[in-house]
């Protein structure tokens, strides 16, 4: 086993002993322990409620209030803070519905120029770790840290914990990390423990992790594909796994082959700088 302190960035081997509850160096309880912590190198960094976090940073008076970023009463919620989420408010929800759930919410208009500027600062911090960065939106990116341990003298997990620690200290913005062995799983992992999370999906646990999950966990499987799969009796990854590769391709075309691979945790796509940014206007998490 390997453990990492997310506060002082100490990295230590714990052998077969139970994971320490506190960091032996700084006594912080923010310890992450995983058998593959030294080797996994594909990560997804996702800021927590990005637009709302920038607004709270710049307006400390909103800090303890439910905050919604979005356009007017006829518009939709672009992002909401975690306090508003507790009340049931969600991204893309019509504003009137959000205000019914949370009438005391502070509503502010998005300041895109500001979010773009913060995004650039985060990007620069990521660039210091690796040239292999694939931004997915203003507030999230995939990073391939393979081979960077030699350059930086620390495993990828340490660099990633340092990245979010520095983002919080220098920019006042928190983020969550997903660390795994491919893009598909790294993206899933970052969502498991938000906000300020750091989740790991190792090679050894990939199958057990995936099997009970809904097919909707697969990137790109939206409502339409889900309905199509449901017609074939496929609801979970385990259901998908019972299908032969050829049968899946015959029934679902090129998507079928993709589903066959992803349901096995296989994803050979490389983290690529040239991938177009999919969205800059919707900030989901
Ligand atoms: Mg986000």
XYZ file of C-alpha atoms and ligand atoms in Angstrom:
286
model
C 0.000 0.000 0.000
C 0.983 3.592 -0.610
C -0.321 6.644 1.224
C -0.281 10.301 0.338
C -0.953 13.260 2.602
C -3.007 15.766 0.660
C -1.908 18.590 2.958
C 1.882 18.268 3.231
C 2.250 15.955 0.174
C 4.247 13.313 2.086
C 4.221 10.051 0.181
C 5.007 6.847 2.020
C 4.816 3.118 1.676
C 2.664 1.529 4.333
C 3.331 -2.112 3.503
C 0.690 -4.515 4.759
C -0.080 -2.393 7.822
C -3.527 -0.765 7.995
C -3.717 2.646 6.362
C -2.694 5.414 8.748
C -5.546 7.641 9.892
C -3.274 10.659 10.125
C -0.200 11.802 8.284
C 2.914 10.753 10.224
C 4.595 13.988 9.129
C 1.919 16.690 9.658
C -0.850 14.792 11.530
C -3.486 15.803 8.966
C -6.333 13.302 8.465
C -6.451 14.071 4.732
C -4.715 10.815 3.812
C -5.235 8.901 0.598
C -4.225 5.235 0.530
C -4.256 2.926 -2.463
C -2.128 -0.019 -3.625
C -1.627 1.543 -7.089
C -1.013 5.106 -5.931
C 2.565 5.090 -7.135
C 1.876 3.927 -10.678
C -1.434 5.348 -11.931
C -0.868 8.335 -14.196
C -3.996 9.358 -16.115
C -6.018 11.989 -14.306
C -9.071 14.172 -14.610
C -9.190 17.464 -12.738
C -12.599 19.017 -12.337
C -13.172 22.280 -10.490
C -15.955 22.213 -7.918
C -18.948 24.389 -8.896
C -16.486 26.527 -10.847
C -18.464 29.658 -11.721
C -20.058 29.752 -8.278
C -16.657 29.304 -6.634
C -15.183 32.223 -8.580
C -18.155 34.393 -7.536
C -17.786 33.406 -3.876
C -14.091 34.068 -4.005
C -14.676 37.559 -5.404
C -17.687 38.257 -3.149
C -16.907 36.928 0.331
C -20.314 38.195 1.497
C -21.888 35.329 -0.512
C -19.688 32.688 1.070
C -22.274 31.112 3.376
C -25.281 31.770 1.148
C -26.821 29.568 -1.551
C -25.485 31.009 -4.803
C -26.772 30.475 -8.319
C -24.943 31.667 -11.411
C -27.323 32.018 -14.318
C -29.331 34.318 -16.496
C -32.445 36.060 -15.145
C -35.722 34.511 -14.005
C -36.446 33.186 -17.496
C -33.006 31.669 -17.877
C -31.467 28.493 -16.571
C -29.008 27.680 -13.821
C -25.519 27.638 -15.222
C -23.826 26.610 -11.973
C -24.859 26.572 -8.356
C -22.837 26.236 -5.190
C -23.008 23.204 -2.931
C -25.330 24.949 -0.460
C -27.874 25.440 -3.280
C -27.353 21.832 -4.371
C -28.450 20.620 -0.946
C -31.777 22.362 -1.671
C -32.080 20.420 -4.921
C -30.881 23.074 -7.353
C -29.000 21.659 -10.347
C -27.169 22.911 -13.445
C -29.430 23.447 -16.483
C -32.522 23.713 -14.252
C -34.948 26.522 -15.210
C -34.355 29.488 -12.923
C -37.996 29.700 -11.742
C -37.810 26.094 -10.586
C -34.479 26.673 -8.844
C -35.889 29.704 -7.024
C -38.926 27.715 -5.950
C -36.594 25.164 -4.348
C -34.294 27.787 -2.913
C -36.009 31.202 -2.729
C -33.252 32.662 -0.533
C -30.597 32.037 -3.194
C -28.390 34.854 -4.411
C -28.515 34.905 -8.221
C -25.657 36.452 -10.177
C -25.080 36.796 -13.910
C -22.145 34.842 -15.319
C -18.914 36.805 -15.789
C -17.378 34.699 -18.531
C -14.283 36.853 -18.988
C -13.403 36.304 -15.343
C -13.938 32.526 -15.590
C -11.774 32.373 -18.711
C -9.010 34.253 -16.889
C -9.100 31.857 -13.908
C -9.197 28.907 -16.291
C -5.996 30.181 -17.932
C -4.280 30.400 -14.562
C -5.268 26.818 -13.760
C -4.066 25.751 -17.196
C -0.670 27.334 -16.541
C -0.399 25.378 -13.286
C -1.191 22.145 -15.138
C 1.325 22.994 -17.872
C 4.020 23.066 -15.211
C 3.334 19.360 -14.569
C 2.884 17.899 -18.038
C 2.499 18.944 -21.665
C -0.220 16.278 -22.107
C -3.338 18.196 -21.180
C -6.731 17.818 -22.806
C -9.151 20.521 -21.708
C -12.794 19.380 -21.750
C -14.240 22.721 -20.713
C -13.119 25.842 -18.874
C -13.006 24.016 -15.579
C -11.944 20.463 -16.335
C -9.121 18.712 -18.105
C -7.556 15.329 -18.577
C -3.859 15.031 -17.789
C -1.420 12.321 -18.748
C 1.381 12.294 -16.189
C 3.032 9.135 -17.498
C 6.794 9.467 -17.224
C 6.712 12.723 -15.267
C 7.827 11.091 -11.995
C 11.455 11.152 -13.105
C 11.259 14.812 -14.083
C 9.490 15.989 -10.927
C 10.860 13.451 -8.462
C 7.399 12.460 -7.275
C 4.626 10.116 -8.464
C 1.689 11.614 -10.408
C -0.606 11.363 -7.362
C 1.651 13.751 -5.441
C 1.763 16.245 -8.328
C -2.024 16.167 -8.604
C -2.578 16.675 -4.880
C -0.133 19.591 -5.148
C -2.033 21.020 -8.107
C -5.379 21.235 -6.297
C -3.674 22.384 -3.103
C -2.005 25.236 -5.015
C -5.204 26.090 -6.906
C -6.962 26.479 -3.592
C -4.153 28.489 -1.977
C -3.258 30.733 -4.911
C -6.532 31.065 -6.826
C -9.121 30.354 -4.130
C -10.704 27.658 -6.309
C -11.177 24.032 -5.273
C -11.067 21.046 -7.572
C -11.502 17.280 -7.462
C -9.120 14.711 -8.895
C -9.830 11.357 -10.478
C -6.765 9.149 -10.942
C -6.825 5.944 -12.927
C -5.262 4.084 -15.827
C -7.248 5.586 -18.709
C -9.352 8.601 -19.673
C -12.711 6.885 -19.293
C -12.048 5.828 -15.696
C -10.230 9.016 -14.653
C -13.261 11.059 -15.721
C -15.578 8.812 -13.713
C -13.293 8.898 -10.673
C -13.197 12.687 -10.323
C -16.949 12.676 -9.760
C -16.946 10.117 -6.941
C -15.965 12.355 -4.067
C -16.802 15.992 -4.846
C -16.023 18.635 -3.669
C -12.280 18.658 -2.829
C -12.147 14.973 -3.673
C -9.375 12.678 -4.787
C -10.579 9.300 -6.012
C -8.606 6.434 -7.438
C -9.742 3.557 -9.634
C -6.928 1.053 -9.895
C -6.379 -1.622 -12.512
C -7.139 -4.423 -10.044
C -10.498 -2.987 -8.953
C -11.718 -1.793 -12.357
C -13.994 -4.742 -13.088
C -15.593 -4.898 -9.631
C -16.124 -1.133 -9.725
C -17.767 -1.105 -13.146
C -20.021 -4.180 -13.117
C -22.887 -2.888 -10.923
C -22.878 0.617 -12.447
C -25.577 1.927 -14.784
C -24.615 2.229 -18.438
C -25.186 5.970 -18.052
C -21.779 6.144 -16.343
C -20.271 5.701 -19.827
C -19.144 8.969 -21.361
C -21.409 9.742 -24.311
C -24.279 7.482 -23.278
C -27.115 9.987 -23.013
C -30.849 9.514 -22.770
C -31.220 8.333 -26.389
C -28.548 5.634 -26.228
C -29.747 4.591 -22.803
C -33.248 4.032 -24.184
C -31.801 2.018 -27.059
C -29.802 -0.135 -24.667
C -32.768 -0.567 -22.382
C -34.756 -2.012 -25.305
C -32.065 -4.671 -25.562
C -32.356 -5.352 -21.825
C -29.080 -3.583 -21.027
C -29.176 -1.394 -17.940
C -25.897 -2.048 -16.160
C -22.322 -2.630 -17.225
C -22.783 -6.246 -16.113
C -25.657 -6.532 -18.636
C -23.371 -5.149 -21.343
C -20.658 -7.642 -20.460
C -22.970 -10.531 -21.326
C -23.057 -9.405 -24.942
C -20.667 -10.741 -27.522
C -18.498 -8.115 -29.242
C -19.861 -8.911 -32.706
C -23.483 -8.882 -31.532
C -22.999 -5.473 -29.937
C -21.517 -4.081 -33.158
C -24.306 -5.527 -35.275
C -26.963 -4.045 -33.028
C -25.382 -0.687 -32.131
C -22.877 -0.020 -34.900
C -19.573 1.625 -34.011
C -21.018 2.562 -30.634
C -21.332 -1.170 -29.925
C -17.603 -1.735 -30.170
C -16.949 1.240 -27.936
C -19.398 -0.118 -25.367
C -17.723 -3.536 -25.493
C -14.366 -1.982 -24.653
C -15.508 0.542 -22.048
C -17.616 -2.035 -20.209
C -14.306 -3.854 -19.656
C -12.566 -0.695 -18.524
C -10.566 -0.659 -21.772
C -9.907 2.761 -23.275
C -6.844 3.319 -25.418
C -7.618 6.911 -26.380
C -4.678 9.152 -25.639
C -4.869 12.392 -23.728
C -4.661 14.791 -26.635
C -4.082 18.532 -26.698
C -5.780 18.813 -30.047
C -9.205 17.596 -28.937
C -11.629 20.451 -29.474
C -13.063 21.998 -26.321
C -16.599 20.609 -26.168
C -18.282 23.310 -24.179
C -17.353 26.544 -22.573
C -20.824 27.700 -21.629
C -22.149 24.885 -19.450
C -20.434 24.157 -16.201
C -21.976 21.048 -14.721
C -20.159 20.169 -11.546
Mg -16.608 21.222 -12.735
